XYZ file of N, CA, C and O in Angstrom:
448
model
N 38.849 117.525 40.683
C 37.955 119.112 39.879
C 36.003 119.083 39.756
O 35.519 117.774 39.496
N 35.665 120.148 40.023
C 34.622 119.955 39.802
C 33.707 121.219 39.435
O 34.544 122.368 39.364
N 32.735 121.205 38.792
C 32.463 122.722 37.810
C 31.525 122.685 38.780
O 30.199 121.930 38.870
N 31.455 124.438 38.847
C 30.374 124.984 39.477
C 29.418 126.290 39.297
O 30.410 126.950 38.295
N 28.778 126.995 39.028
C 28.353 127.428 38.519
C 29.236 128.586 39.543
O 29.341 128.940 40.370
N 28.686 130.261 38.578
C 29.960 131.299 39.161
C 29.293 131.719 40.383
O 29.948 132.322 41.556
N 27.962 131.905 41.036
C 27.300 132.425 41.984
C 28.182 131.415 43.471
O 28.342 132.217 44.360
N 27.900 129.939 43.235
C 28.983 129.500 44.046
C 29.862 129.585 44.621
O 29.984 129.543 45.736
N 30.616 129.955 43.136
C 32.481 129.776 43.215
C 32.858 130.707 43.828
O 33.673 131.223 44.732
N 32.117 132.030 43.854
C 32.139 133.418 44.754
C 32.097 133.660 46.192
O 32.548 133.601 46.885
N 30.584 132.654 46.579
C 30.639 132.390 47.664
C 31.875 131.407 48.595
O 32.003 131.859 49.686
N 31.931 130.631 48.068
C 32.893 129.394 48.332
C 34.174 129.873 48.218
O 34.935 129.900 49.485
N 34.245 130.878 46.877
C 35.990 131.558 47.182
C 36.426 132.983 48.463
O 37.091 132.582 48.956
N 35.025 133.474 48.385
C 35.099 134.826 49.867
C 35.145 134.267 50.689
O 35.550 134.498 51.804
N 34.757 132.952 51.026
C 35.031 132.304 52.357
C 36.350 131.000 52.237
O 36.188 130.656 53.363
N 36.601 131.419 51.731
C 38.096 130.638 51.645
C 38.079 128.796 51.579
O 39.270 128.328 51.775
N 37.112 127.973 51.382
C 36.919 127.237 50.421
C 37.357 126.355 49.991
O 37.229 125.258 49.609
N 37.665 127.423 48.952
C 37.902 126.512 47.181
C 39.224 127.339 46.851
O 39.360 128.223 47.105
N 39.891 126.587 45.944
C 40.698 127.175 44.917
C 40.045 127.085 43.529
O 39.554 125.943 42.865
N 39.842 128.415 43.073
C 38.881 128.884 41.767
C 40.549 128.674 40.870
O 41.180 129.369 40.893
N 40.121 127.869 39.681
C 40.422 127.813 38.473
C 39.755 127.300 37.325
O 38.712 127.766 37.259
N 39.933 129.033 36.571
C 38.948 129.400 35.480
C 39.689 128.841 34.467
O 40.076 127.843 34.507
N 38.525 128.663 33.862
C 38.108 128.243 32.515
C 39.536 128.701 31.022
O 40.421 129.099 31.271
N 39.397 127.472 29.936
C 40.849 127.497 29.680
C 40.576 128.743 28.458
O 41.606 129.622 27.998
N 39.665 129.550 27.939
C 38.816 130.054 27.415
C 39.199 131.578 28.369
O 38.907 132.594 27.556
N 40.395 131.186 29.414
C 40.605 132.459 29.751
C 42.285 132.079 29.633
O 43.302 132.757 30.719
N 43.086 131.340 29.368
C 44.201 130.517 29.500
C 45.506 131.834 28.413
O 45.021 132.394 27.329
N 46.813 131.794 28.924
C 47.417 132.227 27.645
C 47.427 131.209 26.147
O 47.756 132.199 25.303
N 46.996 130.419 26.222
C 47.283 129.285 25.222
C 45.848 130.113 24.385
O 46.083 130.335 23.211
N 44.958 130.469 24.771
C 43.237 130.705 24.102
C 43.608 132.449 24.021
O 43.389 133.235 22.696
N 44.929 132.867 24.427
C 45.350 134.478 24.385
C 46.301 134.269 22.553
O 46.036 134.933 21.748
N 46.795 133.055 22.370
C 47.436 132.868 21.470
C 46.757 133.055 20.163
O 47.038 133.406 19.143
N 45.526 132.060 20.300
C 44.564 132.040 19.569
C 44.119 132.871 18.629
O 43.766 133.739 17.769
N 43.378 133.910 20.106
C 43.336 135.247 19.777
C 43.953 136.184 19.166
O 43.531 137.020 18.108
N 45.075 136.242 19.203
C 46.320 136.684 18.707
C 46.558 136.726 17.354
O 46.927 137.715 16.342
N 45.859 135.480 16.864
C 46.298 134.868 15.537
C 45.187 135.023 14.878
O 45.057 135.159 13.585
N 44.281 135.457 14.970
C 42.918 135.657 14.566
C 41.742 136.013 15.669
O 40.877 134.790 15.538
N 41.389 136.987 16.475
C 40.275 137.215 17.158
C 39.043 136.834 16.714
O 37.996 136.290 17.257
N 39.041 137.189 15.313
C 37.371 137.233 14.765
C 36.989 136.268 14.188
O 36.053 135.387 14.097
N 38.116 134.750 14.431
C 37.807 133.921 13.804
C 37.291 132.798 15.066
O 37.280 131.843 15.211
N 38.058 133.191 16.350
C 37.746 132.757 17.039
C 35.660 132.535 17.668
O 35.136 133.786 17.942
N 35.211 131.337 17.738
C 33.712 131.242 18.600
C 33.235 131.461 19.935
O 33.390 130.352 20.600
N 33.361 132.728 20.510
C 33.341 132.889 21.691
C 31.994 132.413 21.841
O 31.747 132.403 23.160
N 30.766 132.453 21.451
C 29.873 131.733 22.369
C 29.742 130.528 22.316
O 29.175 130.101 23.221
N 30.513 129.680 21.619
C 31.243 128.494 21.973
C 31.522 128.170 23.337
O 31.023 126.964 23.857
N 32.251 129.026 23.571
C 33.130 129.493 25.044
C 32.327 130.203 26.202
O 32.084 128.947 27.197
N 31.425 130.606 25.809
C 30.424 130.812 26.900
C 29.900 132.228 26.105
O 29.817 133.599 25.506
N 28.659 132.369 26.115
C 27.731 133.530 25.457
C 27.816 134.353 26.559
O 27.595 135.723 25.334
N 28.538 134.257 27.408
C 28.817 135.671 28.256
C 30.134 135.775 28.786
O 30.282 136.333 29.726
N 30.601 135.195 27.595
C 31.956 135.676 27.816
C 33.328 136.918 28.553
O 33.733 137.163 29.576
N 32.384 137.785 28.099
C 33.103 138.759 28.694
C 32.298 139.146 30.626
O 33.311 139.782 31.255
N 31.177 138.712 30.453
C 29.975 138.919 31.618
C 31.382 138.083 32.929
O 31.720 138.417 33.779
N 31.506 136.697 32.526
C 32.245 135.791 32.846
C 33.311 135.995 33.323
O 33.895 136.302 34.570
N 33.994 136.652 32.514
C 35.591 137.176 32.763
C 36.073 138.028 34.134
O 36.520 138.510 34.551
N 35.114 139.423 33.584
C 34.985 140.419 34.686
C 34.108 139.870 35.400
O 34.890 140.861 36.909
N 33.489 138.738 36.193
C 32.951 138.286 37.536
C 34.281 137.679 38.038
O 34.714 137.254 39.402
N 34.951 136.632 36.925
C 35.983 135.582 37.509
C 37.271 136.235 37.849
O 37.941 135.680 38.624
N 37.831 137.220 37.721
C 38.614 137.729 37.660
C 39.429 137.532 39.060
O 40.181 137.754 39.824
N 38.216 139.161 39.481
C 38.609 138.690 40.981
C 38.772 138.099 42.180
O 39.300 138.251 42.999
N 38.005 136.725 41.530
C 38.137 136.065 42.477
C 39.694 134.795 42.073
O 39.833 134.164 42.858
N 40.855 135.091 41.486
C 41.917 134.783 41.050
C 43.100 135.697 41.669
O 42.629 136.646 42.771
N 43.708 135.398 41.872
C 45.307 135.725 42.161
C 45.637 137.340 41.585
O 44.489 137.479 40.331
N 46.425 138.430 41.696
C 46.385 139.245 41.625
C 47.077 139.519 40.210
O 46.409 140.104 39.334
N 47.803 138.763 40.134
C 48.307 138.452 38.739
C 47.892 138.010 37.251
O 47.571 138.312 36.435
N 46.980 137.013 38.048
C 46.399 136.181 36.912
C 44.851 137.426 36.661
O 44.352 137.235 35.995
N 44.618 137.875 37.929
C 43.087 138.898 37.607
C 43.887 139.916 36.496
O 43.057 140.315 35.506
N 45.165 140.249 36.835
C 45.451 141.743 35.637
C 45.657 140.739 34.191
O 44.927 141.369 33.137
N 45.693 139.768 33.801
C 46.112 138.695 32.641
C 44.848 138.441 32.031
O 44.307 138.458 30.833
N 43.714 138.316 33.087
C 42.508 138.132 32.860
C 41.673 139.309 31.838
O 41.185 139.390 30.605
N 42.018 140.449 32.449
C 41.693 142.350 32.479
C 42.274 142.526 31.291
O 41.640 142.178 30.494
N 43.638 141.946 30.842
C 43.673 142.408 29.892
C 43.766 141.463 28.449
O 43.421 142.170 27.219
N 43.631 140.050 28.394
C 43.153 139.451 27.777
C 41.678 139.740 27.068
O 41.103 139.702 25.964
N 40.568 140.058 28.076
C 38.945 140.591 27.935
C 39.044 141.527 27.057
O 38.954 142.259 25.987
N 40.317 142.657 27.136
C 40.900 144.312 26.260
C 41.131 143.607 24.685
O 40.814 143.849 24.033
N 41.910 143.207 25.034
C 42.694 142.273 23.672
C 41.529 141.930 22.562
O 41.643 141.606 21.356
N 40.623 140.767 23.168
C 39.544 139.718 22.637
C 38.383 140.986 21.771
O 38.392 140.834 20.859
N 38.477 141.462 22.752
C 37.267 142.740 22.239
C 38.146 143.479 21.425
O 36.941 143.722 20.472
N 38.877 144.247 21.975
C 39.432 145.072 20.821
C 40.156 144.469 19.675
O 39.623 144.979 18.113
N 40.525 143.213 19.319
C 40.394 142.455 18.239
C 39.281 142.286 17.388
O 39.377 141.773 15.885
N 38.088 142.409 17.933
C 36.832 141.384 17.156
C 36.225 142.839 16.726
O 35.381 142.463 16.354
N 35.812 144.092 17.277
C 34.596 144.941 17.417
C 35.321 145.943 16.174
O 33.625 145.677 15.419
N 36.321 145.722 15.352
C 36.177 146.502 13.952
C 35.301 145.658 13.233
O 34.689 145.980 12.007
N 36.099 144.043 12.895
C 35.445 143.145 12.499
C 33.603 142.953 12.637
O 32.797 142.809 11.872
N 32.978 143.095 13.712
C 32.180 143.010 14.080
C 30.794 144.391 13.542
O 30.116 144.429 12.651
N 31.833 145.497 13.627
C 31.210 146.631 13.007
C 31.079 146.766 11.540
O 30.028 147.011 10.875
N 31.989 146.146 10.614
C 32.286 146.338 9.938
C 31.284 145.230 9.203
O 30.422 145.598 7.868
N 31.308 143.996 9.776
C 29.897 143.295 8.882
C 28.410 143.324 9.332
O 27.671 143.088 8.438
N 28.441 144.326 10.481
C 27.179 144.969 10.783
C 26.727 145.750 9.695
O 25.284 146.124 9.474
N 27.572 146.319 8.658
C 27.252 147.284 7.597
C 26.962 146.294 6.796
O 26.646 147.520 5.554
N 27.133 145.419 6.718
C 27.134 144.575 5.282
C 25.993 144.238 4.786
O 24.521 144.108 5.474
N 25.817 143.009 3.843
C 24.620 142.225 3.753
C 24.391 141.386 4.654
O 24.937 140.668 5.269
N 23.114 141.460 4.904
C 22.501 140.770 5.783
C 23.021 138.984 5.690
O 23.050 138.224 6.391
N 23.431 138.473 4.232
C 23.525 137.577 4.099
C 24.645 136.700 4.809
O 24.614 135.428 5.096
N 25.935 137.572 5.251
C 26.982 137.314 5.775
C 26.569 137.017 7.412
O 27.873 137.074 7.897
N 25.476 138.014 7.593
C 25.720 137.992 9.220
C 25.649 136.397 10.320
O 26.135 136.617 11.177
N 24.555 135.717 9.772
C 24.166 134.527 10.347
C 25.722 133.987 10.883
O 26.035 133.255 11.767
N 26.765 134.232 9.611
C 28.013 133.477 10.266
C 28.910 133.779 11.460
O 28.981 133.179 11.943
N 28.755 135.326 11.010
C 29.450 136.001 12.234
C 28.690 135.568 13.338
O 29.197 135.765 14.539
N 27.815 135.650 13.445
C 26.890 136.008 14.808
C 26.623 134.625 15.329
O 26.841 134.704 16.881
N 26.804 133.428 15.333
C 26.973 132.104 15.764
C 28.500 132.735 16.422
O 28.363 131.778 17.673
N 29.025 132.754 16.086
C 30.659 133.393 17.141
C 30.413 134.250 17.896
O 31.244 134.269 19.065
N 29.548 135.312 18.029
C 29.800 136.447 19.254
C 28.755 135.825 20.299
O 28.320 135.466 20.707
N 29.782 137.149 21.382
C 29.220 136.632 23.088
C 27.818 137.544 23.285
O 27.630 138.399 22.172
N 27.629 137.413 24.111
C 26.412 137.963 24.504
C 26.594 139.493 24.198
O 26.027 140.859 23.753
N 27.841 140.368 24.891
C 27.857 141.964 24.741
C 28.536 142.145 23.526
O 27.709 143.386 22.742
N 28.646 141.264 22.699
C 28.876 141.639 20.844
C 28.104 141.575 20.242
O 27.678 142.555 19.152
N 26.814 140.510 19.992
C 25.178 140.991 19.747
C 24.708 142.168 20.025
O 24.413 142.655 19.041
N 24.846 142.640 21.150
C 24.428 143.887 21.508
C 24.715 144.965 20.369
O 24.574 145.505 19.893
N 26.324 145.061 20.570
C 26.902 146.086 19.920
C 26.474 145.641 17.940
O 26.230 147.140 17.907
N 26.674 144.649 17.580
C 26.315 144.000 16.348
C 24.642 144.875 16.015
O 24.480 145.146 14.984
N 24.019 144.342 16.958
C 22.524 145.179 16.711
C 21.928 146.167 16.805
O 21.316 146.950 16.383
N 23.342 146.657 17.538
C 22.434 148.735 17.735
C 23.151 149.109 16.093
O 23.042 149.689 15.850
């Protein structure tokens, strides 16, 4: 098992030189964590660009896995969106704790 950048994985996968395995943050086990409490999951620690990475990685996998990743991304975002909006409207003292857990795309929404 070798960890390589996404841009290289895309090139190697398109040439059928490698079999791509996505990280555990797109796994069924991670989906269970999200269902238990989406707003409590620290996406920033998984990947600051979680949504972008998921969207870029999904087409490089099998059709079933691609659909599963796309569904997971939608579930994660939907599960966290209300919390992000509610917190962004509350006092600034509470913001730092939440902002540490947000992926880049969520930070953009939060700061709007």
